[in-house]
Amino acid sequence: VQLQASGGGLVQPGGSLKLSCAASGSIFKIGEMWWYRQVPGKQRELVASISIGGTTNYIVSVQGRFSISRDDAKNTAWLQMNNLKPEDTAVYYCKARITTITETNEYWGQGTLVTVSS
């Protein structure tokens, strides 16, 4: 099983980016999915989560600006980020709880860099 995160880049303040997190391999079911971010020298921070039923949660600083979604038919989750601010600059990681035919584990994607700067 692998998670592939993509979609990061350089964007001006106020701009938008959409991150993708695609799971591949022998997947039976994907449970909860998360997006985290990390700035050098700081702990990794949970940004948003989405349950298998579609219930979402966000940290206060991104509420109203970020939106997490998923398509289980595509084994993919997205993080739509609008009105980006310089303080959103970080490496963004996705994580997913994935069940294969033999076990359930949490898997991390490799990270994608988001830079918000003018």
Coordinates of N, CA and C in Angstrom, one line a residue:
V1 N 0.8 -1.2 0.0 CA 0.0 0.0 0.0 C 0.9 1.2 0.0
Q2 N 0.5 2.2 -0.8 CA 1.2 3.5 -0.9 C 0.3 4.6 -0.9
L3 N 0.7 5.8 -0.3 CA 0.0 7.0 -0.4 C 0.8 8.0 -1.2
Q4 N 0.3 8.6 -2.1 CA 1.0 9.6 -3.0 C 0.3 11.0 -2.8
A5 N 1.0 11.9 -2.2 CA 0.5 13.3 -2.1 C 1.1 14.1 -3.2
S6 N 0.3 15.0 -3.7 CA 0.7 15.9 -4.7 C -0.1 17.2 -4.7
G7 N 0.4 18.2 -5.5 CA -0.4 19.4 -5.7 C 0.2 20.6 -5.0
G8 N 1.3 20.5 -4.3 CA 1.9 21.6 -3.7 C 2.6 22.6 -4.7
G9 N 3.0 23.7 -4.2 CA 3.7 24.7 -5.1 C 3.8 26.0 -4.5
L10 N 4.1 27.0 -5.3 CA 4.3 28.4 -4.8 C 3.0 29.2 -5.2
V11 N 2.5 29.9 -4.3 CA 1.2 30.6 -4.6 C 1.3 31.9 -3.8
Q12 N 0.7 33.0 -4.4 CA 0.7 34.3 -3.7 C -0.4 34.3 -2.6
P13 N -0.2 35.1 -1.6 CA -1.2 35.3 -0.5 C -2.6 35.5 -1.2
G14 N -3.6 34.9 -0.6 CA -4.9 35.0 -1.2 C -5.2 34.0 -2.3
G15 N -4.2 33.3 -2.7 CA -4.4 32.3 -3.8 C -4.9 31.0 -3.3
S16 N -5.0 30.0 -4.2 CA -5.6 28.7 -3.9 C -4.7 27.6 -4.4
L17 N -4.8 26.5 -3.7 CA -4.1 25.2 -4.2 C -5.0 24.1 -3.8
K18 N -5.0 23.0 -4.6 CA -5.7 21.8 -4.2 C -4.7 20.6 -4.1
L19 N -4.6 20.0 -3.0 CA -3.7 18.9 -2.8 C -4.5 17.6 -3.0
S20 N -3.8 16.6 -3.5 CA -4.4 15.3 -3.7 C -3.6 14.2 -2.9
C21 N -4.3 13.2 -2.5 CA -3.7 12.1 -1.7 C -4.3 10.8 -2.3
A22 N -3.6 10.1 -3.1 CA -4.1 8.9 -3.7 C -3.4 7.7 -3.1
A23 N -4.3 6.7 -2.8 CA -3.8 5.4 -2.2 C -3.8 4.4 -3.3
S24 N -2.8 3.5 -3.3 CA -2.8 2.4 -4.2 C -2.3 1.1 -3.6
G25 N -2.6 0.0 -4.2 CA -2.2 -1.3 -3.6 C -3.4 -2.1 -3.4
S26 N -3.2 -3.2 -2.6 CA -4.3 -4.1 -2.3 C -5.1 -3.6 -1.2
I27 N -6.0 -2.7 -1.5 CA -6.8 -2.0 -0.5 C -8.2 -2.6 -0.4
F28 N -8.6 -3.0 0.8 CA -10.0 -3.4 1.0 C -10.9 -2.3 1.4
K29 N -10.4 -1.4 2.3 CA -11.2 -0.3 2.7 C -10.3 0.8 3.2
I30 N -10.7 2.0 3.0 CA -10.0 3.2 3.6 C -10.9 3.8 4.6
G31 N -10.4 3.9 5.8 CA -11.2 4.5 6.9 C -10.9 6.0 7.0
E32 N -10.6 6.5 8.1 CA -10.4 8.0 8.3 C -9.1 8.4 7.5
M33 N -9.2 9.6 7.0 CA -8.1 10.2 6.3 C -7.8 11.6 6.9
W34 N -6.5 11.9 6.9 CA -6.1 13.2 7.5 C -5.1 13.9 6.6
W35 N -5.1 15.2 6.8 CA -4.0 16.1 6.3 C -3.3 16.8 7.5
Y36 N -2.0 16.7 7.5 CA -1.1 17.3 8.5 C -0.2 18.3 7.7
R37 N 0.4 19.2 8.5 CA 1.5 20.0 7.9 C 2.6 20.2 8.9
Q38 N 3.8 20.5 8.4 CA 4.9 20.7 9.3 C 5.8 21.7 8.8
V39 N 6.2 22.6 9.7 CA 7.2 23.7 9.4 C 8.5 23.2 10.0
P40 N 9.6 23.5 9.4 CA 10.9 23.1 9.9 C 11.1 23.6 11.4
G41 N 11.5 22.7 12.3 CA 11.7 23.1 13.7 C 10.5 23.0 14.5
K42 N 9.3 22.7 13.9 CA 8.1 22.6 14.7 C 7.5 21.2 14.5
Q43 N 6.6 20.8 15.4 CA 5.9 19.5 15.4 C 4.9 19.5 14.2
R44 N 4.7 18.3 13.7 CA 3.7 18.1 12.7 C 2.3 18.4 13.3
E45 N 1.5 19.1 12.5 CA 0.2 19.7 13.0 C -0.9 19.1 12.2
L46 N -1.9 18.6 12.9 CA -3.1 18.1 12.2 C -3.9 19.3 11.7
V47 N -4.2 19.2 10.4 CA -5.0 20.3 9.8 C -6.4 20.0 9.6
A48 N -6.7 18.8 9.1 CA -8.1 18.4 8.7 C -8.2 16.9 8.7
S49 N -9.4 16.5 8.9 CA -9.7 15.0 8.9 C -11.1 14.8 8.3
I50 N -11.2 13.6 7.7 CA -12.5 13.2 7.1 C -12.8 11.8 7.4
S51 N -13.9 11.5 8.0 CA -14.2 10.1 8.3 C -14.7 9.3 7.1
I52 N -14.9 8.0 7.3 CA -15.4 7.2 6.2 C -16.8 7.6 5.8
G53 N -17.5 8.2 6.7 CA -18.9 8.7 6.4 C -19.0 10.1 5.9
G54 N -17.8 10.8 5.8 CA -17.7 12.1 5.3 C -17.7 13.2 6.4
T55 N -17.7 12.9 7.6 CA -17.6 13.9 8.7 C -16.3 14.6 8.7
T56 N -16.2 15.9 8.6 CA -15.0 16.6 8.5 C -14.7 17.4 9.8
N57 N -13.4 17.6 10.1 CA -13.0 18.5 11.2 C -11.8 19.3 10.7
Y58 N -11.6 20.5 11.2 CA -10.5 21.4 10.9 C -10.0 22.1 12.1
I59 N -8.7 22.4 12.0 CA -8.2 23.3 13.1 C -8.8 24.7 12.8
V60 N -8.8 25.5 13.9 CA -9.5 26.8 13.9 C -8.9 27.7 12.8
S61 N -7.6 27.6 12.6 CA -6.9 28.6 11.8 C -7.2 28.4 10.3
V62 N -7.7 27.2 9.9 CA -8.1 27.0 8.5 C -9.6 26.9 8.2
Q63 N -10.4 27.0 9.3 CA -11.8 26.9 9.1 C -12.3 28.0 8.2
G64 N -13.2 27.6 7.3 CA -13.7 28.6 6.3 C -12.8 28.8 5.1
R65 N -11.6 28.3 5.2 CA -10.6 28.5 4.0 C -10.3 27.2 3.4
F66 N -10.1 26.1 4.2 CA -9.7 24.8 3.7 C -10.9 23.9 3.6
S67 N -10.9 22.9 2.7 CA -12.0 22.0 2.6 C -11.4 20.6 2.3
I68 N -11.7 19.6 3.1 CA -11.2 18.2 2.8 C -12.4 17.4 2.2
S69 N -12.0 16.6 1.3 CA -13.0 15.7 0.6 C -12.4 14.4 0.3
R70 N -13.2 13.5 -0.1 CA -12.7 12.2 -0.5 C -13.6 11.5 -1.6
D71 N -13.1 10.6 -2.3 CA -13.8 9.8 -3.3 C -13.3 8.4 -3.1
D72 N -14.1 7.6 -2.4 CA -13.6 6.2 -2.1 C -13.5 5.3 -3.3
A73 N -14.3 5.6 -4.4 CA -14.1 4.9 -5.6 C -12.8 5.1 -6.3
K74 N -12.2 6.2 -6.0 CA -10.8 6.6 -6.5 C -9.7 6.4 -5.5
N75 N -10.1 6.0 -4.3 CA -9.1 5.9 -3.2 C -8.3 7.2 -3.0
T76 N -9.0 8.3 -3.1 CA -8.3 9.6 -3.1 C -9.0 10.6 -2.2
A77 N -8.2 11.4 -1.5 CA -8.7 12.5 -0.8 C -8.0 13.8 -1.3
W78 N -8.7 14.9 -1.0 CA -8.2 16.2 -1.5 C -8.3 17.2 -0.3
L79 N -7.4 18.2 -0.4 CA -7.5 19.3 0.5 C -7.5 20.6 -0.4
Q80 N -8.7 21.2 -0.5 CA -8.8 22.5 -1.2 C -8.5 23.6 -0.3
M81 N -7.5 24.4 -0.6 CA -7.0 25.5 0.2 C -7.2 26.8 -0.5
N82 N -8.0 27.6 0.1 CA -8.4 28.9 -0.5 C -7.9 30.0 0.5
N83 N -7.8 31.2 -0.1 CA -7.3 32.4 0.7 C -6.1 32.1 1.5
L84 N -5.1 31.5 0.8 CA -3.9 31.1 1.5 C -3.1 32.3 2.1
K85 N -2.5 32.0 3.3 CA -1.7 33.0 4.0 C -0.3 32.5 4.1
P86 N 0.6 33.5 4.3 CA 2.0 33.0 4.5 C 2.2 32.0 5.6
E87 N 1.4 32.1 6.6 CA 1.6 31.1 7.7 C 1.1 29.7 7.4
D88 N 0.5 29.6 6.2 CA 0.1 28.2 5.7 C 1.3 27.5 5.1
T89 N 2.4 28.2 4.9 CA 3.6 27.6 4.3 C 4.1 26.5 5.1
A90 N 4.2 25.3 4.5 CA 4.6 24.1 5.2 C 4.7 22.9 4.3
V91 N 5.3 21.8 4.7 CA 5.1 20.6 4.0 C 3.9 19.9 4.5
Y92 N 3.0 19.6 3.5 CA 1.7 19.0 3.8 C 1.8 17.4 3.6
Y93 N 1.3 16.7 4.6 CA 1.3 15.2 4.5 C -0.1 14.7 4.7
C94 N -0.4 13.7 3.9 CA -1.6 13.0 4.1 C -1.4 11.7 4.9
K95 N -2.4 11.2 5.6 CA -2.4 10.0 6.3 C -3.7 9.3 6.1
A96 N -3.7 8.0 6.1 CA -5.0 7.2 5.9 C -4.9 5.9 6.7
R97 N -6.0 5.6 7.2 CA -6.2 4.2 7.9 C -6.7 3.3 6.8
I98 N -5.9 2.3 6.5 CA -6.2 1.4 5.3 C -6.2 0.0 5.8
T99 N -7.3 -0.7 5.4 CA -7.5 -2.1 5.6 C -7.2 -2.9 4.4
T100 N -6.2 -3.8 4.5 CA -6.0 -4.7 3.4 C -6.7 -6.1 3.7
I101 N -6.4 -7.1 3.0 CA -7.1 -8.4 3.3 C -6.6 -9.0 4.6
T102 N -5.4 -8.5 5.1 CA -4.8 -9.1 6.2 C -4.7 -8.2 7.5
E103 N -4.7 -6.9 7.3 CA -4.5 -6.0 8.4 C -5.0 -4.6 8.2
T104 N -5.0 -3.8 9.3 CA -5.3 -2.4 9.2 C -4.2 -1.6 9.8
N105 N -3.7 -0.7 9.0 CA -2.6 0.2 9.4 C -2.8 1.6 9.0
E106 N -2.1 2.5 9.6 CA -2.1 3.9 9.1 C -0.8 4.1 8.3
Y107 N -1.1 4.8 7.2 CA 0.0 5.0 6.2 C 0.1 6.5 6.0
W108 N 1.4 6.9 5.7 CA 1.7 8.3 5.4 C 2.1 8.5 4.0
G109 N 1.7 9.6 3.4 CA 2.2 10.0 2.1 C 3.6 10.7 2.3
Q110 N 4.2 11.1 1.2 CA 5.6 11.5 1.3 C 5.7 13.0 1.5
G111 N 4.6 13.8 1.5 CA 4.7 15.2 1.8 C 4.8 16.0 0.5
T112 N 4.1 17.1 0.5 CA 4.2 18.1 -0.7 C 4.3 19.5 -0.1
L113 N 5.2 20.3 -0.7 CA 5.6 21.6 -0.1 C 4.6 22.6 -0.7
V114 N 4.1 23.4 0.2 CA 3.2 24.5 -0.1 C 3.9 25.8 0.4
T115 N 4.2 26.7 -0.5 CA 4.8 28.0 -0.2 C 3.9 29.1 -0.5
V116 N 3.6 29.9 0.5 CA 2.7 31.1 0.2 C 3.6 32.3 0.4
S117 N 3.8 33.0 -0.7 CA 4.7 34.1 -0.7 C 4.5 35.0 -1.9
S118 N 4.7 36.3 -1.7 CA 4.5 37.3 -2.8 C 5.9 37.5 -3.4

